[in-house]
Amino acid sequence: MGSRAIEIANLDVEKLIEILNSALAEEWLAYYQYWIGARLMEGPMRSEVEPELLLHADQELNHAVLVVGRIIQLGGTPVIDPKDWLKHAGCAYEAPSDPYIEEILKQNLNGERCAISRYQQIAEMTNGKDYATYQMAVTILNEELEHEEDIEAWLKDIERLRDDIRKLRL
């Protein structure tokens, strides 16, 4: 961030960099959670959901690219060692130990809701103070909201499928 930008920002840039590093760690964990979950997933609708989860993974990776760029622009250093991701992340990584599609989706939904909170925090912190970070946060927030909506719809579809199978048994 240039000296004039820092002067007019009226916010704690070091604290912002710390929060952005948390978001960065969370994006890397979200990327892997989506990617590995999509690869291991079993159950109904897997063939329809898998490519979408891989797309979500790519979008999480793109979020990491944006966050890294902003950290560097602000004069900070991004988290550089993957072993530190869990230390910095405020969102949990849930290993897909149960590959059933519904469990994978629930884990990803938890991650999306945490990401929504993170980018809402960043947007509120920077609104009217650091427009570049604010715009980045809102852009990412909108994608995270879309991810949440997608996952909720798939979970609803699985529940409807389950209900239809129950009706057929009667």
mmCIF file of N, CA and C in Angstrom, residues 76-132:
data_model
loop_
_atom_site.group_PDB
_atom_site.id
_atom_site.type_symbol
_atom_site.label_atom_id
_atom_site.label_comp_id
_atom_site.label_asym_id
_atom_site.label_seq_id
_atom_site.Cartn_x
_atom_site.Cartn_y
_atom_site.Cartn_z
ATOM 1 N N GLY A 76 2.865 -6.784 3.493
ATOM 2 C CA GLY A 76 2.974 -7.934 4.380
ATOM 3 C C GLY A 76 3.604 -9.136 3.700
ATOM 4 N N THR A 77 3.789 -10.164 4.480
ATOM 5 C CA THR A 77 4.308 -11.434 3.981
ATOM 6 C C THR A 77 3.233 -12.492 4.152
ATOM 7 N N PRO A 78 2.851 -13.163 3.062
ATOM 8 C CA PRO A 78 1.851 -14.221 3.172
ATOM 9 C C PRO A 78 2.396 -15.406 3.978
ATOM 10 N N VAL A 79 1.485 -16.183 4.547
ATOM 11 C CA VAL A 79 1.873 -17.431 5.199
ATOM 12 C C VAL A 79 2.613 -18.254 4.145
ATOM 13 N N ILE A 80 3.858 -18.609 4.435
ATOM 14 C CA ILE A 80 4.672 -19.264 3.404
ATOM 15 C C ILE A 80 4.890 -20.757 3.635
ATOM 16 N N ASP A 81 4.496 -21.260 4.776
ATOM 17 C CA ASP A 81 4.722 -22.672 5.077
ATOM 18 C C ASP A 81 3.385 -23.360 5.317
ATOM 19 N N PRO A 82 3.034 -24.374 4.515
ATOM 20 C CA PRO A 82 1.751 -25.052 4.692
ATOM 21 C C PRO A 82 1.514 -25.593 6.106
ATOM 22 N N LYS A 83 2.563 -25.924 6.818
ATOM 23 C CA LYS A 83 2.348 -26.441 8.175
ATOM 24 C C LYS A 83 1.757 -25.370 9.092
ATOM 25 N N ASP A 84 1.808 -24.105 8.675
ATOM 26 C CA ASP A 84 1.251 -23.015 9.466
ATOM 27 C C ASP A 84 -0.215 -22.709 9.137
ATOM 28 N N TRP A 85 -0.762 -23.357 8.108
ATOM 29 C CA TRP A 85 -2.134 -23.061 7.718
ATOM 30 C C TRP A 85 -3.116 -23.308 8.859
ATOM 31 N N LEU A 86 -2.991 -24.428 9.532
ATOM 32 C CA LEU A 86 -3.922 -24.731 10.615
ATOM 33 C C LEU A 86 -3.775 -23.767 11.785
ATOM 34 N N LYS A 87 -2.562 -23.260 12.001
ATOM 35 C CA LYS A 87 -2.335 -22.292 13.079
ATOM 36 C C LYS A 87 -3.029 -20.968 12.797
ATOM 37 N N HIS A 88 -3.024 -20.555 11.532
ATOM 38 C CA HIS A 88 -3.582 -19.260 11.149
ATOM 39 C C HIS A 88 -5.083 -19.320 10.864
ATOM 40 N N ALA A 89 -5.560 -20.468 10.448
ATOM 41 C CA ALA A 89 -6.959 -20.581 10.030
ATOM 42 C C ALA A 89 -7.912 -20.531 11.213
ATOM 43 N N GLY A 90 -8.970 -19.769 11.049
ATOM 44 C CA GLY A 90 -10.037 -19.767 12.035
ATOM 45 C C GLY A 90 -11.149 -20.727 11.634
ATOM 46 N N CYS A 91 -11.116 -21.186 10.398
ATOM 47 C CA CYS A 91 -12.085 -22.162 9.898
ATOM 48 C C CYS A 91 -11.452 -23.547 9.978
ATOM 49 N N ALA A 92 -12.243 -24.508 10.379
ATOM 50 C CA ALA A 92 -11.736 -25.868 10.552
ATOM 51 C C ALA A 92 -11.562 -26.565 9.206
ATOM 52 N N TYR A 93 -10.562 -27.422 9.154
ATOM 53 C CA TYR A 93 -10.436 -28.358 8.038
ATOM 54 C C TYR A 93 -11.031 -29.671 8.516
ATOM 55 N N GLU A 94 -11.985 -30.188 7.770
ATOM 56 C CA GLU A 94 -12.618 -31.455 8.125
ATOM 57 C C GLU A 94 -12.194 -32.508 7.103
ATOM 58 N N ALA A 95 -11.360 -33.438 7.532
ATOM 59 C CA ALA A 95 -10.901 -34.504 6.651
ATOM 60 C C ALA A 95 -12.093 -35.375 6.246
ATOM 61 N N PRO A 96 -12.181 -35.739 4.978
ATOM 62 C CA PRO A 96 -13.315 -36.533 4.506
ATOM 63 C C PRO A 96 -13.165 -38.020 4.861
ATOM 64 N N SER A 97 -13.200 -38.315 6.150
ATOM 65 C CA SER A 97 -13.025 -39.702 6.594
ATOM 66 C C SER A 97 -14.237 -40.557 6.233
ATOM 67 N N ASP A 98 -15.402 -39.933 6.063
ATOM 68 C CA ASP A 98 -16.596 -40.621 5.572
ATOM 69 C C ASP A 98 -16.865 -40.080 4.170
ATOM 70 N N PRO A 99 -16.645 -40.890 3.122
ATOM 71 C CA PRO A 99 -16.757 -40.374 1.759
ATOM 72 C C PRO A 99 -18.182 -40.227 1.228
ATOM 73 N N TYR A 100 -19.186 -40.521 2.060
ATOM 74 C CA TYR A 100 -20.562 -40.393 1.586
ATOM 75 C C TYR A 100 -20.837 -38.941 1.189
ATOM 76 N N ILE A 101 -21.441 -38.742 0.057
ATOM 77 C CA ILE A 101 -21.642 -37.417 -0.532
ATOM 78 C C ILE A 101 -22.267 -36.425 0.435
ATOM 79 N N GLU A 102 -23.257 -36.865 1.192
ATOM 80 C CA GLU A 102 -23.935 -35.954 2.118
ATOM 81 C C GLU A 102 -22.982 -35.442 3.193
ATOM 82 N N GLU A 103 -22.095 -36.307 3.672
ATOM 83 C CA GLU A 103 -21.119 -35.897 4.690
ATOM 84 C C GLU A 103 -20.098 -34.921 4.104
ATOM 85 N N ILE A 104 -19.638 -35.214 2.892
ATOM 86 C CA ILE A 104 -18.695 -34.311 2.207
ATOM 87 C C ILE A 104 -19.341 -32.932 2.038
ATOM 88 N N LEU A 105 -20.583 -32.912 1.602
ATOM 89 C CA LEU A 105 -21.276 -31.636 1.394
ATOM 90 C C LEU A 105 -21.474 -30.880 2.705
ATOM 91 N N LYS A 106 -21.814 -31.573 3.761
ATOM 92 C CA LYS A 106 -21.987 -30.913 5.064
ATOM 93 C C LYS A 106 -20.672 -30.302 5.536
ATOM 94 N N GLN A 107 -19.566 -31.010 5.323
ATOM 95 C CA GLN A 107 -18.254 -30.461 5.702
ATOM 96 C C GLN A 107 -17.956 -29.194 4.908
ATOM 97 N N ASN A 108 -18.204 -29.248 3.610
ATOM 98 C CA ASN A 108 -17.953 -28.075 2.772
ATOM 99 C C ASN A 108 -18.887 -26.922 3.125
ATOM 100 N N LEU A 109 -20.111 -27.235 3.514
ATOM 101 C CA LEU A 109 -21.048 -26.195 3.925
ATOM 102 C C LEU A 109 -20.542 -25.491 5.180
ATOM 103 N N ASN A 110 -20.023 -26.242 6.125
ATOM 104 C CA ASN A 110 -19.435 -25.628 7.321
ATOM 105 C C ASN A 110 -18.305 -24.679 6.947
ATOM 106 N N GLY A 111 -17.452 -25.116 6.026
ATOM 107 C CA GLY A 111 -16.343 -24.277 5.572
ATOM 108 C C GLY A 111 -16.819 -23.011 4.883
ATOM 109 N N GLU A 112 -17.844 -23.132 4.058
ATOM 110 C CA GLU A 112 -18.375 -21.952 3.357
ATOM 111 C C GLU A 112 -18.961 -20.949 4.338
ATOM 112 N N ARG A 113 -19.659 -21.440 5.324
ATOM 113 C CA ARG A 113 -20.254 -20.520 6.299
ATOM 114 C C ARG A 113 -19.180 -19.792 7.100
ATOM 115 N N CYS A 114 -18.107 -20.478 7.392
ATOM 116 C CA CYS A 114 -16.994 -19.827 8.078
ATOM 117 C C CYS A 114 -16.344 -18.784 7.157
ATOM 118 N N ALA A 115 -16.167 -19.124 5.889
ATOM 119 C CA ALA A 115 -15.578 -18.184 4.922
ATOM 120 C C ALA A 115 -16.464 -16.952 4.754
ATOM 121 N N ILE A 116 -17.769 -17.149 4.744
ATOM 122 C CA ILE A 116 -18.695 -16.016 4.647
ATOM 123 C C ILE A 116 -18.464 -15.067 5.816
ATOM 124 N N SER A 117 -18.325 -15.619 7.000
ATOM 125 C CA SER A 117 -18.066 -14.784 8.182
ATOM 126 C C SER A 117 -16.737 -14.049 8.055
ATOM 127 N N ARG A 118 -15.708 -14.741 7.555
ATOM 128 C CA ARG A 118 -14.381 -14.129 7.411
ATOM 129 C C ARG A 118 -14.429 -12.941 6.459
ATOM 130 N N TYR A 119 -15.033 -13.126 5.288
ATOM 131 C CA TYR A 119 -15.032 -12.038 4.309
ATOM 132 C C TYR A 119 -16.007 -10.927 4.694
ATOM 133 N N GLN A 120 -17.033 -11.261 5.439
ATOM 134 C CA GLN A 120 -17.900 -10.223 5.998
ATOM 135 C C GLN A 120 -17.084 -9.365 6.971
ATOM 136 N N GLN A 121 -16.265 -10.018 7.796
ATOM 137 C CA GLN A 121 -15.390 -9.308 8.750
ATOM 138 C C GLN A 121 -14.438 -8.371 8.011
ATOM 139 N N ILE A 122 -13.811 -8.879 6.954
ATOM 140 C CA ILE A 122 -12.853 -8.070 6.193
ATOM 141 C C ILE A 122 -13.571 -6.902 5.512
ATOM 142 N N ALA A 123 -14.748 -7.162 4.945
ATOM 143 C CA ALA A 123 -15.504 -6.099 4.283
ATOM 144 C C ALA A 123 -15.895 -5.012 5.282
ATOM 145 N N GLU A 124 -16.360 -5.418 6.451
ATOM 146 C CA GLU A 124 -16.745 -4.428 7.459
ATOM 147 C C GLU A 124 -15.542 -3.626 7.944
ATOM 148 N N MET A 125 -14.408 -4.297 8.096
ATOM 149 C CA MET A 125 -13.197 -3.623 8.586
ATOM 150 C C MET A 125 -12.681 -2.579 7.588
ATOM 151 N N THR A 126 -12.842 -2.852 6.300
ATOM 152 C CA THR A 126 -12.227 -2.013 5.273
ATOM 153 C C THR A 126 -13.204 -1.076 4.562
ATOM 154 N N ASN A 127 -14.492 -1.238 4.789
ATOM 155 C CA ASN A 127 -15.502 -0.412 4.117
ATOM 156 C C ASN A 127 -15.255 1.066 4.408
ATOM 157 N N GLY A 128 -15.097 1.833 3.356
ATOM 158 C CA GLY A 128 -14.871 3.262 3.478
ATOM 159 C C GLY A 128 -13.454 3.631 3.901
ATOM 160 N N LYS A 129 -12.554 2.646 4.005
ATOM 161 C CA LYS A 129 -11.192 2.901 4.472
ATOM 162 C C LYS A 129 -10.138 2.388 3.492
ATOM 163 N N ASP A 130 -10.296 1.167 3.055
ATOM 164 C CA ASP A 130 -9.338 0.535 2.141
ATOM 165 C C ASP A 130 -10.175 -0.091 1.029
ATOM 166 N N TYR A 131 -10.398 0.680 -0.020
ATOM 167 C CA TYR A 131 -11.326 0.275 -1.066
ATOM 168 C C TYR A 131 -10.864 -0.954 -1.837
ATOM 169 N N ALA A 132 -9.574 -1.104 -2.039
ATOM 170 C CA ALA A 132 -9.072 -2.268 -2.783
ATOM 171 C C ALA A 132 -9.349 -3.558 -2.022
#
